Short mmCIF file of C-alpha atoms in Angstrom, two decimals:
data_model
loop_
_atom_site.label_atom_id
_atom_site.label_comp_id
_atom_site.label_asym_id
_atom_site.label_seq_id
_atom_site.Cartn_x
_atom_site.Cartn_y
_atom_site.Cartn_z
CA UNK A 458 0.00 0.00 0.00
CA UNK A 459 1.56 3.26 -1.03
CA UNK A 460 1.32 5.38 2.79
CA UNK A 461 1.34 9.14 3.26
CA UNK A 462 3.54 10.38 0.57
CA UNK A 463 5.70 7.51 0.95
CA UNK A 464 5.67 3.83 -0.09
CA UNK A 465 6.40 1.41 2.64
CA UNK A 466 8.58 -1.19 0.08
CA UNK A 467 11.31 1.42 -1.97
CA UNK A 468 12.09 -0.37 -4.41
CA UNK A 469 9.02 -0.14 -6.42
CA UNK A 470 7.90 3.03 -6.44
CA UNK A 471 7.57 4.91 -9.88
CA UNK A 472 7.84 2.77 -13.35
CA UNK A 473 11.94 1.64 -14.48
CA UNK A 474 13.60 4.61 -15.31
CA UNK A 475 11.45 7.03 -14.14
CA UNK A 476 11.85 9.55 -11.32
CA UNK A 477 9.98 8.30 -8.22
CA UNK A 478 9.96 12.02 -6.42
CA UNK A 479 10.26 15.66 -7.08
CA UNK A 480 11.80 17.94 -4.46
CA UNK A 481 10.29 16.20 -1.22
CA UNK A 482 7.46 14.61 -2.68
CA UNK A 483 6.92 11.05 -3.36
CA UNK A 484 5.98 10.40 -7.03
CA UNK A 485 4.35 6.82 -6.75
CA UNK A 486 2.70 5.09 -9.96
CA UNK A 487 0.10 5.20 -11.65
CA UNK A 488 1.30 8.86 -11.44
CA UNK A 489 4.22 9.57 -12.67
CA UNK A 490 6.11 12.95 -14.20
CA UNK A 491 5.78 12.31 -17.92
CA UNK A 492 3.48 10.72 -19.56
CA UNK A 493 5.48 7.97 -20.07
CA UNK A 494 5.92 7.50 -16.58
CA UNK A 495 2.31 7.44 -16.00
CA UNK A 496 -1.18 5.66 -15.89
CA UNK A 497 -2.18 7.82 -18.76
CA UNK A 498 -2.69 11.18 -19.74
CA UNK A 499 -4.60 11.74 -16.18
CA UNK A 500 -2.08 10.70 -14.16
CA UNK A 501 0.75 12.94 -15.73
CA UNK A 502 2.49 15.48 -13.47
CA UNK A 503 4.82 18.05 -13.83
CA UNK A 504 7.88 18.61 -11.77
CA UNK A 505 8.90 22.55 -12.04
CA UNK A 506 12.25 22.76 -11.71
CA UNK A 507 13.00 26.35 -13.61
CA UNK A 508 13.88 28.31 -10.62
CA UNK A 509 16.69 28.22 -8.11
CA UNK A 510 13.87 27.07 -5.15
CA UNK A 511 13.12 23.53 -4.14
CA UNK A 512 11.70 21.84 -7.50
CA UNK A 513 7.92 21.92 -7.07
CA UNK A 514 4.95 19.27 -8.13
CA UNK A 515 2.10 20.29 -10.34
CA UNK A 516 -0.97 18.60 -11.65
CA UNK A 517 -0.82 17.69 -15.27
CA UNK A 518 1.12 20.85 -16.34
CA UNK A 519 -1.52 23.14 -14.68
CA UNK A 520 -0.90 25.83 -11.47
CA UNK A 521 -2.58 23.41 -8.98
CA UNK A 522 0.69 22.43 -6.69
CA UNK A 523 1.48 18.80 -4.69
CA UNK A 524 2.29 18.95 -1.59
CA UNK A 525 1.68 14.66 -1.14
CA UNK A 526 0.51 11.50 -2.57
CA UNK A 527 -0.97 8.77 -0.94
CA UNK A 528 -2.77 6.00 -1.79
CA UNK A 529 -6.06 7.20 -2.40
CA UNK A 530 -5.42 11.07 -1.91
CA UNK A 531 -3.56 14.00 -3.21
CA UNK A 532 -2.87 17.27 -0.77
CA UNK A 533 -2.38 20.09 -3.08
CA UNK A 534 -2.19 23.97 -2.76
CA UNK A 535 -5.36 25.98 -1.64
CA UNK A 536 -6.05 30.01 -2.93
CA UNK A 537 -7.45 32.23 -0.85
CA UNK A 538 -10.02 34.77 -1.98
CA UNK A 539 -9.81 38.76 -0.41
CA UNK A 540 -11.04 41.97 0.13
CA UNK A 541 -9.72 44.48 2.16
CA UNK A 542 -10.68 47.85 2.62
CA UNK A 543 -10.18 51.84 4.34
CA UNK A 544 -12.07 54.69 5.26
CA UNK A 545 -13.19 54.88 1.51
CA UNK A 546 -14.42 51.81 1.07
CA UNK A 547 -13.22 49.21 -1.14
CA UNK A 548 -9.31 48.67 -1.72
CA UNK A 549 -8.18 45.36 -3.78
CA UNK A 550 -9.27 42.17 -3.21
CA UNK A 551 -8.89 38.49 -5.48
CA UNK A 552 -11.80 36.13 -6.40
CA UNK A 553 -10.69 32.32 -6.93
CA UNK A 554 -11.91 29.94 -9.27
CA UNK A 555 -10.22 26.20 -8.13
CA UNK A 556 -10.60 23.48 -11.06
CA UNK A 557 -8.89 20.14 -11.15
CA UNK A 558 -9.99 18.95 -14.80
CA UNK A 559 -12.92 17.78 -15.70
CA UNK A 560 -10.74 14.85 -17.41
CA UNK A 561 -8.70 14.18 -14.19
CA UNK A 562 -9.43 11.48 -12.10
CA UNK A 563 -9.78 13.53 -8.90
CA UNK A 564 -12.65 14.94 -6.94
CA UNK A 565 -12.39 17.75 -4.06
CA UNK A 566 -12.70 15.24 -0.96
CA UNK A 567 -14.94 16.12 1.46
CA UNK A 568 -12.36 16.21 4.40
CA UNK A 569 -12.42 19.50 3.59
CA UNK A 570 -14.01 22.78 4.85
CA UNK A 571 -15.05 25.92 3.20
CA UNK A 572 -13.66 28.54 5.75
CA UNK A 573 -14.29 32.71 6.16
CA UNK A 574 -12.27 34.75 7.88
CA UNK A 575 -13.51 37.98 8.98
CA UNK A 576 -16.04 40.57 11.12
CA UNK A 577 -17.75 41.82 8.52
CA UNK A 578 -17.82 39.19 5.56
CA UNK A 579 -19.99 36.27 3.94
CA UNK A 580 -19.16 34.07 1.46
CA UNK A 581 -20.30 31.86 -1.59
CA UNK A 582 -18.53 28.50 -2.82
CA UNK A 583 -20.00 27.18 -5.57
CA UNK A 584 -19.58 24.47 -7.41
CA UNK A 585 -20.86 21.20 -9.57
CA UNK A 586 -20.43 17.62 -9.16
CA UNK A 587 -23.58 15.41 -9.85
CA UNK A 588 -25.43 18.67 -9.22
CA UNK A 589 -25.08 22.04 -9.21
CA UNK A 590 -23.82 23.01 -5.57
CA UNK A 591 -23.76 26.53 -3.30
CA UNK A 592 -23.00 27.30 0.20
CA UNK A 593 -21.29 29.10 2.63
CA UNK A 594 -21.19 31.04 5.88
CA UNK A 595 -20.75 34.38 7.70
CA UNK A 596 -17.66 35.79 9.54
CA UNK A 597 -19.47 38.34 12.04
CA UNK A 598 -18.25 40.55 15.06
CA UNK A 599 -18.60 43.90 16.66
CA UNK A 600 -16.07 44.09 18.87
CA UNK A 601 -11.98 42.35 18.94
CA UNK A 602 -13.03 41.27 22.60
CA UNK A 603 -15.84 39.25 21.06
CA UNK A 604 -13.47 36.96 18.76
CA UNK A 605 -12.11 33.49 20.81
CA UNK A 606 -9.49 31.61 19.77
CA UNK A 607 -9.21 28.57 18.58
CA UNK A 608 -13.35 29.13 18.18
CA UNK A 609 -14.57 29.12 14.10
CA UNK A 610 -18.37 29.26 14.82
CA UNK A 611 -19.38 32.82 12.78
CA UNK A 612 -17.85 35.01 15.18
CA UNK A 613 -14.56 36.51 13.24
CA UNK A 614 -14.46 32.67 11.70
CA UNK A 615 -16.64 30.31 9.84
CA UNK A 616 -16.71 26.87 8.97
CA UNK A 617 -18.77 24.91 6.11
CA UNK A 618 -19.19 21.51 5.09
CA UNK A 619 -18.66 20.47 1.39
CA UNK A 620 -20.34 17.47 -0.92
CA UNK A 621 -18.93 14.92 -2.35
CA UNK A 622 -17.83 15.06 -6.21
CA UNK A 623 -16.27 18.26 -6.89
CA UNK A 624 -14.38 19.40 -9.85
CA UNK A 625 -14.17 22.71 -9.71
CA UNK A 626 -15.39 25.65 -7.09
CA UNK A 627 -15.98 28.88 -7.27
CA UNK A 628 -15.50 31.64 -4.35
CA UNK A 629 -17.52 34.84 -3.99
CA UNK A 630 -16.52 37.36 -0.90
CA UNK A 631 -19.14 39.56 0.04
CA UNK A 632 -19.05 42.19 3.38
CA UNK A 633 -21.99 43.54 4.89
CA UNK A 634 -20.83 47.17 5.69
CA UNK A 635 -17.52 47.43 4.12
CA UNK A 636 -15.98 46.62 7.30
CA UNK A 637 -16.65 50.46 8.09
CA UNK A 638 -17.19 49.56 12.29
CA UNK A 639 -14.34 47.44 13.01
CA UNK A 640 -11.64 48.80 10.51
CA UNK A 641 -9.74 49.76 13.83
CA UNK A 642 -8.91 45.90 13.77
CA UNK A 643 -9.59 43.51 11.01
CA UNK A 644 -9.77 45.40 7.29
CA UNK A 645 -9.83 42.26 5.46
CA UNK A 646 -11.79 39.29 4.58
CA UNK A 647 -11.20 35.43 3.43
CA UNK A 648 -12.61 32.85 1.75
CA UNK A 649 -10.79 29.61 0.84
CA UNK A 650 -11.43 25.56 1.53
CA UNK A 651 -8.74 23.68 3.77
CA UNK A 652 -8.25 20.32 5.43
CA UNK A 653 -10.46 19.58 8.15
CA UNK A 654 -8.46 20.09 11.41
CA UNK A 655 -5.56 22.12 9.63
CA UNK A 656 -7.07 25.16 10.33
CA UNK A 657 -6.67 27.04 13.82
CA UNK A 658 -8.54 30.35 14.28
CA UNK A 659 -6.45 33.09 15.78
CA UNK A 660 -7.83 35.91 16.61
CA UNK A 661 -4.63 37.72 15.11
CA UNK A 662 -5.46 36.99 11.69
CA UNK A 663 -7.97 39.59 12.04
CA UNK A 664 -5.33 42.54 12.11
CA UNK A 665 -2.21 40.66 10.34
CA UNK A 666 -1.21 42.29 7.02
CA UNK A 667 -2.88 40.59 4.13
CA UNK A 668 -0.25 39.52 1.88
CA UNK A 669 1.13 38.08 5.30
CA UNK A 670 -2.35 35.81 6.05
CA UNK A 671 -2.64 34.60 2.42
CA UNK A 672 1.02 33.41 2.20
CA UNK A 673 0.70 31.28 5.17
CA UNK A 674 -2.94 29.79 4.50
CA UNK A 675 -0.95 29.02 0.98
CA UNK A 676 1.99 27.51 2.18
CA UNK A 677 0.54 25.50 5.05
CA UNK A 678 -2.88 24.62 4.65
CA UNK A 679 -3.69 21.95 2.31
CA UNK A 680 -6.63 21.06 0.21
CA UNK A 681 -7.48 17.23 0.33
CA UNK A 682 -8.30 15.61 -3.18
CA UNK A 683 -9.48 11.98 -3.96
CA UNK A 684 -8.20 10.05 -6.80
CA UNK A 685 -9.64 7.11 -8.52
CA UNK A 686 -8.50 5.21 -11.65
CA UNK A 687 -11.27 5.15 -14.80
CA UNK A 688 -14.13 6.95 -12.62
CA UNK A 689 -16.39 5.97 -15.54
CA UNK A 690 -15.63 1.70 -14.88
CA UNK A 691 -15.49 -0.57 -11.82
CA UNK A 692 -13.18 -4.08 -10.95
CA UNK A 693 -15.27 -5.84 -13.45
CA UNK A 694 -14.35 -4.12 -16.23
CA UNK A 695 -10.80 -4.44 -15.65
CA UNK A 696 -8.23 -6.56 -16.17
CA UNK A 697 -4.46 -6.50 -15.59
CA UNK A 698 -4.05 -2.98 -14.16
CA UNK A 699 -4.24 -4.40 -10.42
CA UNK A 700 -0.77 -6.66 -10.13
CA UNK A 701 0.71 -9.84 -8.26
CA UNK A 702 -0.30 -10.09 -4.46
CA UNK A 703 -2.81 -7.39 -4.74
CA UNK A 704 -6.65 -7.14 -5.37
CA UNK A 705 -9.13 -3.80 -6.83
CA UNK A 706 -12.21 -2.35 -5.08
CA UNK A 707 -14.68 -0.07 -6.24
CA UNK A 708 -14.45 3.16 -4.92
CA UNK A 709 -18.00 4.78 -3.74
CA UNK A 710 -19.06 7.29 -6.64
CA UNK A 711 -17.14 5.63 -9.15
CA UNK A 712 -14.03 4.33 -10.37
CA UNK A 713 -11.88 1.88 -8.61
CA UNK A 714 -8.48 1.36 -7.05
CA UNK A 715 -5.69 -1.27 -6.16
CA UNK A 716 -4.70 -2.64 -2.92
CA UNK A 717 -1.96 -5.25 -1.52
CA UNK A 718 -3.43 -8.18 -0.20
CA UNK A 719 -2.86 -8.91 3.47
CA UNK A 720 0.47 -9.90 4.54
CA UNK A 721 1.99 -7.81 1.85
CA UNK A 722 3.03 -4.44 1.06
CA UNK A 723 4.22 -1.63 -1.50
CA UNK A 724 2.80 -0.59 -4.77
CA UNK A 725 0.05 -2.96 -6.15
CA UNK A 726 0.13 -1.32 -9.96
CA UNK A 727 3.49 -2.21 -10.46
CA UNK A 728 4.94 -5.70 -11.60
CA UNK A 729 6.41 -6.94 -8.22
CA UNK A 730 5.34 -4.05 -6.23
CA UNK A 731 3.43 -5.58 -3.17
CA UNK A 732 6.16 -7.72 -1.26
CA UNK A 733 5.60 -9.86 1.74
CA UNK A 734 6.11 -7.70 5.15
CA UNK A 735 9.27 -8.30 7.24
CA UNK A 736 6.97 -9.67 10.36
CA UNK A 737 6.01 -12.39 7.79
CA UNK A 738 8.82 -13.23 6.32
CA UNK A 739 10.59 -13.41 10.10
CA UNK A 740 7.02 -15.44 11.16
CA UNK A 741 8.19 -17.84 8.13
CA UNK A 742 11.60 -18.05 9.51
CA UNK A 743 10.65 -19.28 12.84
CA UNK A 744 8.31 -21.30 12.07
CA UNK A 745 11.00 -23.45 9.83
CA UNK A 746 13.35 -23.25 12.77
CA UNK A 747 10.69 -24.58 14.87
CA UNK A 748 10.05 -27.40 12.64
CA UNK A 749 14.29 -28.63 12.69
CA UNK A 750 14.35 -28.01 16.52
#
């Protein structure tokens, strides 16, 4: 089984010959960077290695970045939407639009939560999947002594659930009052979807500088996405793709995905790739020592 970023057998990670990471990240088949190092076309991946920084992991050769791989998710980069404002009114502000491909095997997973930041602010995600979907939340206070830590319940900080399916969402940032009675502390709200848990209100973030709060949501809150293989087909309409000591399930929704059978390990879409554990193979060991004693 290919776990957290990682796979827990080495040796068969990516395809012969191909790279098996990119910077810190894990690169474990059927993705690979290339597309001859991968499933197919929807598994392709781009490693960005132009600039003098750490080389960084893309989708397909899109903007969306990879942060880690696992064996049934991807964690990739999350945008925040803004709007600030002064005494005047309105100042600058950036509306996202998030999509993954309507091609690509991957779904917005639904570990994750649409979150607003803010005393003053409401905002739409929108979306399609099955159906078309919209929701969101408000971000209200009056006061900086009424915003808790830790605490993302509408006051300065608002949490939202999100369906299963996603492609592709859509954020709209909307203030009540142009933030006109509590400008003395929080000018700006957010809007932006995160991992469930990753997230810790502070009221600070109501005050810090706005380039400042958008570079760390970027660089340290992830966005959870699901992948599948063939989300049109299930096991039975397979053959070969799920290899030696492993076994496919259907994934709810649709699709399907491999798995090593119990006892082994590693990467069940390569030749060779599950391997019996080390407690078996030392279980083995004994027991044949028993047998001489």
């Amino acid at each position: 089984m290919i776990v957290g970023g990682s796979t827990t057998n080495n040796t068969n990670i990516a395809k012969p010959n191909c790279p098996a990471s990119c910077g810190n990240v894990i690169v474990p088949y059927p993705f690979g960077i290339g597309t001859d190092c991968s499933l197919d076309d929807t598994f392709n991946l781009t490693c960005n290695t132009s600039n003098h920084e750490s080389p960084k992991l893309f989708i397909g050769d899109g903007n969306l970045r990879i942060y880690n791989i696992s064996d049934s998710e991807l964690r990739i980069i999350t945008f925040v939407s803004s709007q600030c404002y002064n005494q005047n009114g309105y100042v600058d502000g950036y509306t996202s639009y998030i999509s993954i491909g309507s091609d690509m095997p991957l779904t917005f997973s639904t570990k994750n939560k649409f979150t607003v930041v803010g005393c003053d602010d409401f905002a739409l995600i929108s979306g399609r999947d099955y159906v078309y979907f919209a929701g969101g939340c408000y971000g209200l206070c009056r006061e900086e002594v009424d915003v808790i830590d830790g605490e993302c319940s509408g006051i300065g900080c608002c949490q939202a659930s999100m369906p299963k399916g996603l492609k592709y969402y859509n954020v709209t940032l909307n203030t009540l009052n142009k933030h006109s009675n509590v400008l003395s502390f929080n000018k700006c709200g957010y809007g932006f979807l995160v991992e469930e848990g990753k997230f810790k209100f502070n009221t600070s973030y109501l005050s810090t500088d706005s380039s400042n709060f958008i570079n760390m949501i970027r660089s340290t809150m992830p966005v959870v996405v699901d992948w599948v293989i063939k989300s049109n087909k299930s096991c039975d309409a397979v053959v070969n793709v799920c290899k030696g000591n492993s076994s496919c399930y259907d994934v709810e929704g649709g699709g399907y995905r491999c798995k090593c059978k119990d006892g082994y390990e590693g990467n069940p879409y390569l030749d060779e790739g599950c391997q019996e554990t080390n407690i078996d193979l030392r279980s083995k060991s004994l027991n044949r020592c028993d047998i001489h004693a």
